[in-house]
PDB file of C-alpha atoms in Angstrom:
ATOM      1  CA  GLN A   1      -5.955  17.303   5.872  1.00 87.00           C
ATOM      2  CA  VAL A   2      -4.642  14.329   3.689  1.00 96.00           C
ATOM      3  CA  GLN A   3      -6.680  11.603   1.971  1.00 97.00           C
ATOM      4  CA  LEU A   4      -5.382   8.276   0.623  1.00 98.00           C
ATOM      5  CA  VAL A   5      -7.502   6.538  -2.003  1.00 98.00           C
ATOM      6  CA  GLU A   6      -6.766   3.094  -3.232  1.00 97.00           C
ATOM      7  CA  SER A   7      -7.795   1.450  -6.381  1.00 97.00           C
ATOM      8  CA  GLY A   8      -7.124  -1.679  -8.338  1.00 97.00           C
ATOM      9  CA  GLY A   9      -8.506  -4.508  -6.171  1.00 96.00           C
ATOM     10  CA  GLY A  10     -10.701  -7.265  -7.460  1.00 97.00           C
ATOM     11  CA  LEU A  11     -11.092 -11.008  -8.001  1.00 98.00           C
ATOM     12  CA  VAL A  12      -8.364 -13.062  -9.593  1.00 98.00           C
ATOM     13  CA  GLN A  13      -7.538 -16.602  -9.940  1.00 98.00           C
ATOM     14  CA  ALA A  14      -4.482 -18.354  -8.243  1.00 98.00           C
ATOM     15  CA  GLY A  15      -1.291 -17.400 -10.318  1.00 98.00           C
ATOM     16  CA  GLY A  16      -2.920 -14.087 -11.673  1.00 98.00           C
ATOM     17  CA  SER A  17      -1.856 -10.655 -11.287  1.00 98.00           C
ATOM     18  CA  LEU A  18      -3.402  -7.354 -10.065  1.00 98.00           C
ATOM     19  CA  ARG A  19      -1.943  -3.890  -9.608  1.00 98.00           C
ATOM     20  CA  LEU A  20      -3.102  -1.606  -6.801  1.00 98.00           C
ATOM     21  CA  SER A  21      -2.700   2.109  -6.778  1.00 98.00           C
ATOM     22  CA  CYS A  22      -2.950   4.574  -4.055  1.00 98.00           C
ATOM     23  CA  VAL A  23      -3.065   8.361  -4.562  1.00 98.00           C
ATOM     24  CA  ALA A  24      -2.638  10.917  -1.791  1.00 98.00           C
ATOM     25  CA  SER A  25      -3.969  14.375  -1.766  1.00 97.00           C
ATOM     26  CA  GLY A  26      -4.785  17.321   0.180  1.00 96.00           C
ATOM     27  CA  ARG A  27      -2.281  19.388   2.491  1.00 92.00           C
ATOM     28  CA  ILE A  28       1.036  17.729   1.344  1.00 95.00           C
ATOM     29  CA  PHE A  29       4.416  19.214   1.759  1.00 94.00           C
ATOM     30  CA  SER A  30       6.270  15.948   1.256  1.00 94.00           C
ATOM     31  CA  ILE A  31       5.754  12.218   1.772  1.00 96.00           C
ATOM     32  CA  SER A  32       8.299  10.367   3.522  1.00 95.00           C
ATOM     33  CA  GLU A  33       7.115   6.880   3.677  1.00 96.00           C
ATOM     34  CA  MET A  34       4.361   5.119   1.767  1.00 98.00           C
ATOM     35  CA  GLY A  35       3.227   1.429   2.028  1.00 98.00           C
ATOM     36  CA  TRP A  36       0.907  -1.174   1.775  1.00 98.00           C
ATOM     37  CA  TYR A  37      -0.814  -3.278   4.457  1.00 98.00           C
ATOM     38  CA  ARG A  38      -3.423  -5.961   4.299  1.00 98.00           C
ATOM     39  CA  GLN A  39      -5.886  -7.384   6.627  1.00 98.00           C
ATOM     40  CA  ALA A  40      -7.449 -10.853   6.160  1.00 97.00           C
ATOM     41  CA  PRO A  41     -10.815 -11.867   7.861  1.00 92.00           C
ATOM     42  CA  GLY A  42      -9.911 -12.546  11.459  1.00 95.00           C
ATOM     43  CA  GLU A  43      -6.445 -11.496  11.202  1.00 97.00           C
ATOM     44  CA  ARG A  44      -4.309  -8.524  12.220  1.00 97.00           C
ATOM     45  CA  ARG A  45      -3.271  -5.867   9.868  1.00 98.00           C
ATOM     46  CA  GLU A  46       0.245  -6.698   8.511  1.00 98.00           C
ATOM     47  CA  LEU A  47       2.882  -4.865   6.411  1.00 98.00           C
ATOM     48  CA  VAL A  48       2.991  -6.005   2.774  1.00 98.00           C
ATOM     49  CA  ALA A  49       5.604  -3.458   1.512  1.00 98.00           C
ATOM     50  CA  ASP A  50       6.837   0.016   1.955  1.00 98.00           C
ATOM     51  CA  ILE A  51       8.895   2.487   0.128  1.00 98.00           C
ATOM     52  CA  THR A  52      10.885   5.628   1.198  1.00 96.00           C
ATOM     53  CA  SER A  53      10.994   8.964  -0.824  1.00 94.00           C
ATOM     54  CA  SER A  54      14.369   7.719  -1.981  1.00 95.00           C
ATOM     55  CA  ALA A  55      12.911   4.408  -3.123  1.00 95.00           C
ATOM     56  CA  MET A  56      14.287   2.038  -0.583  1.00 97.00           C
ATOM     57  CA  THR A  57      11.899  -0.625  -0.157  1.00 98.00           C
ATOM     58  CA  ASN A  58      10.955  -3.240   2.361  1.00 98.00           C
ATOM     59  CA  TYR A  59       8.780  -6.369   1.814  1.00 98.00           C
ATOM     60  CA  ALA A  60       7.250  -9.072   4.036  1.00 98.00           C
ATOM     61  CA  ASP A  61       8.737 -12.385   3.499  1.00 98.00           C
ATOM     62  CA  ALA A  62       5.349 -13.957   2.350  1.00 98.00           C
ATOM     63  CA  VAL A  63       5.392 -11.660  -0.878  1.00 98.00           C
ATOM     64  CA  LYS A  64       9.112 -11.226  -1.584  1.00 98.00           C
ATOM     65  CA  GLY A  65       9.883 -12.184  -5.384  1.00 98.00           C
ATOM     66  CA  ARG A  66       6.139 -11.715  -6.267  1.00 98.00           C
ATOM     67  CA  PHE A  67       5.000  -8.161  -5.231  1.00 98.00           C
ATOM     68  CA  THR A  68       6.776  -5.011  -6.375  1.00 98.00           C
ATOM     69  CA  ILE A  69       6.026  -1.590  -4.774  1.00 98.00           C
ATOM     70  CA  SER A  70       6.850   1.751  -6.522  1.00 98.00           C
ATOM     71  CA  ARG A  71       6.010   5.242  -6.182  1.00 97.00           C
ATOM     72  CA  ASP A  72       5.761   8.511  -8.060  1.00 97.00           C
ATOM     73  CA  ASN A  73       6.744  11.389  -5.779  1.00 95.00           C
ATOM     74  CA  ALA A  74       5.670  13.898  -8.232  1.00 95.00           C
ATOM     75  CA  LYS A  75       2.155  12.525  -8.427  1.00 97.00           C
ATOM     76  CA  ASN A  76       2.060  11.260  -4.643  1.00 97.00           C
ATOM     77  CA  THR A  77       1.184   7.932  -5.785  1.00 98.00           C
ATOM     78  CA  VAL A  78       2.321   4.346  -4.570  1.00 98.00           C
ATOM     79  CA  ASP A  79       1.543   1.271  -6.421  1.00 98.00           C
ATOM     80  CA  LEU A  80       1.731  -2.318  -5.738  1.00 98.00           C
ATOM     81  CA  GLN A  81       2.301  -4.837  -8.608  1.00 98.00           C
ATOM     82  CA  MET A  82       1.163  -8.166  -7.225  1.00 98.00           C
ATOM     83  CA  ASN A  83       2.127 -11.360  -9.326  1.00 98.00           C
ATOM     84  CA  SER A  84       1.746 -14.951  -8.725  1.00 98.00           C
ATOM     85  CA  LEU A  85      -1.067 -14.356  -6.530  1.00 98.00           C
ATOM     86  CA  LYS A  86      -2.127 -16.956  -3.993  1.00 98.00           C
ATOM     87  CA  PRO A  87      -5.455 -17.580  -2.044  1.00 97.00           C
ATOM     88  CA  GLU A  88      -3.508 -16.704   0.890  1.00 97.00           C
ATOM     89  CA  ASP A  89      -3.047 -13.145  -0.314  1.00 98.00           C
ATOM     90  CA  THR A  90      -6.882 -12.594  -0.133  1.00 98.00           C
ATOM     91  CA  ALA A  91      -7.289  -9.524   2.228  1.00 98.00           C
ATOM     92  CA  VAL A  92      -8.336  -5.746   2.253  1.00 98.00           C
ATOM     93  CA  TYR A  93      -5.133  -4.048   1.214  1.00 98.00           C
ATOM     94  CA  PHE A  94      -4.680  -0.656   2.873  1.00 98.00           C
ATOM     95  CA  CYS A  95      -2.191   2.333   1.716  1.00 98.00           C
ATOM     96  CA  ASN A  96      -0.421   4.126   4.267  1.00 98.00           C
ATOM     97  CA  ALA A  97       1.611   7.352   4.445  1.00 98.00           C
ATOM     98  CA  LEU A  98       3.670   9.466   6.563  1.00 97.00           C
ATOM     99  CA  VAL A  99       3.109  12.884   5.397  1.00 96.00           C
ATOM    100  CA  SER A 100       4.925  16.079   6.130  1.00 95.00           C
ATOM    101  CA  LEU A 101       2.173  19.067   6.232  1.00 94.00           C
ATOM    102  CA  GLY A 102       4.746  21.864   6.112  1.00 90.00           C
ATOM    103  CA  SER A 103       8.062  23.368   7.220  1.00 88.00           C
ATOM    104  CA  ASP A 104       6.891  23.658  10.773  1.00 90.00           C
ATOM    105  CA  GLY A 105       7.512  19.916  11.134  1.00 87.00           C
ATOM    106  CA  SER A 106       3.760  18.949  11.451  1.00 92.00           C
ATOM    107  CA  THR A 107       3.040  15.397  10.120  1.00 94.00           C
ATOM    108  CA  TRP A 108       0.108  13.283   9.193  1.00 95.00           C
ATOM    109  CA  HIS A 109       0.031   9.555   9.237  1.00 95.00           C
ATOM    110  CA  GLY A 110      -3.085   7.739   8.239  1.00 96.00           C
ATOM    111  CA  TRP A 111      -4.743   5.176   6.156  1.00 98.00           C
ATOM    112  CA  GLY A 112      -6.876   4.832   2.995  1.00 98.00           C
ATOM    113  CA  ARG A 113     -10.171   2.828   3.200  1.00 98.00           C
ATOM    114  CA  GLY A 114      -8.747  -0.103   1.513  1.00 98.00           C
ATOM    115  CA  THR A 115      -9.274  -2.139  -1.460  1.00 98.00           C
ATOM    116  CA  ARG A 116     -10.472  -5.675  -1.411  1.00 98.00           C
ATOM    117  CA  VAL A 117      -8.433  -8.338  -3.181  1.00 98.00           C
ATOM    118  CA  THR A 118      -9.926 -11.863  -3.607  1.00 98.00           C
ATOM    119  CA  VAL A 119      -7.581 -14.802  -4.876  1.00 98.00           C
ATOM    120  CA  SER A 120      -9.675 -17.835  -5.939  1.00 98.00           C
ATOM    121  CA  SER A 121      -8.127 -21.294  -5.973  1.00 94.00           C
TER     122      SER A 121
END
């Protein structure tokens, strides 16, 4: 019904920057929340940042002041600008979205496949 596709991951040195992008496609009536989560090896998936359709944002303490989430409601995209990257930011980053499928109230809540970010020291 809905697909989320991430891009922009890669290898960067500590102190560097990356920009992740996620585009949602498929049967979309509207998207209420979009967000980015990450999962490091052996760790649980954790929230990085999320953003509502009215651009209210929420950040994990570990990334506040370094990462910025933004979205384009017309294009169904959400981006994550990551600055001052640290080795501990190394993880697979997943896009997440809560999608309204129509005026009948049906919704979809799911994940992209992830994009890997590696920060070298």
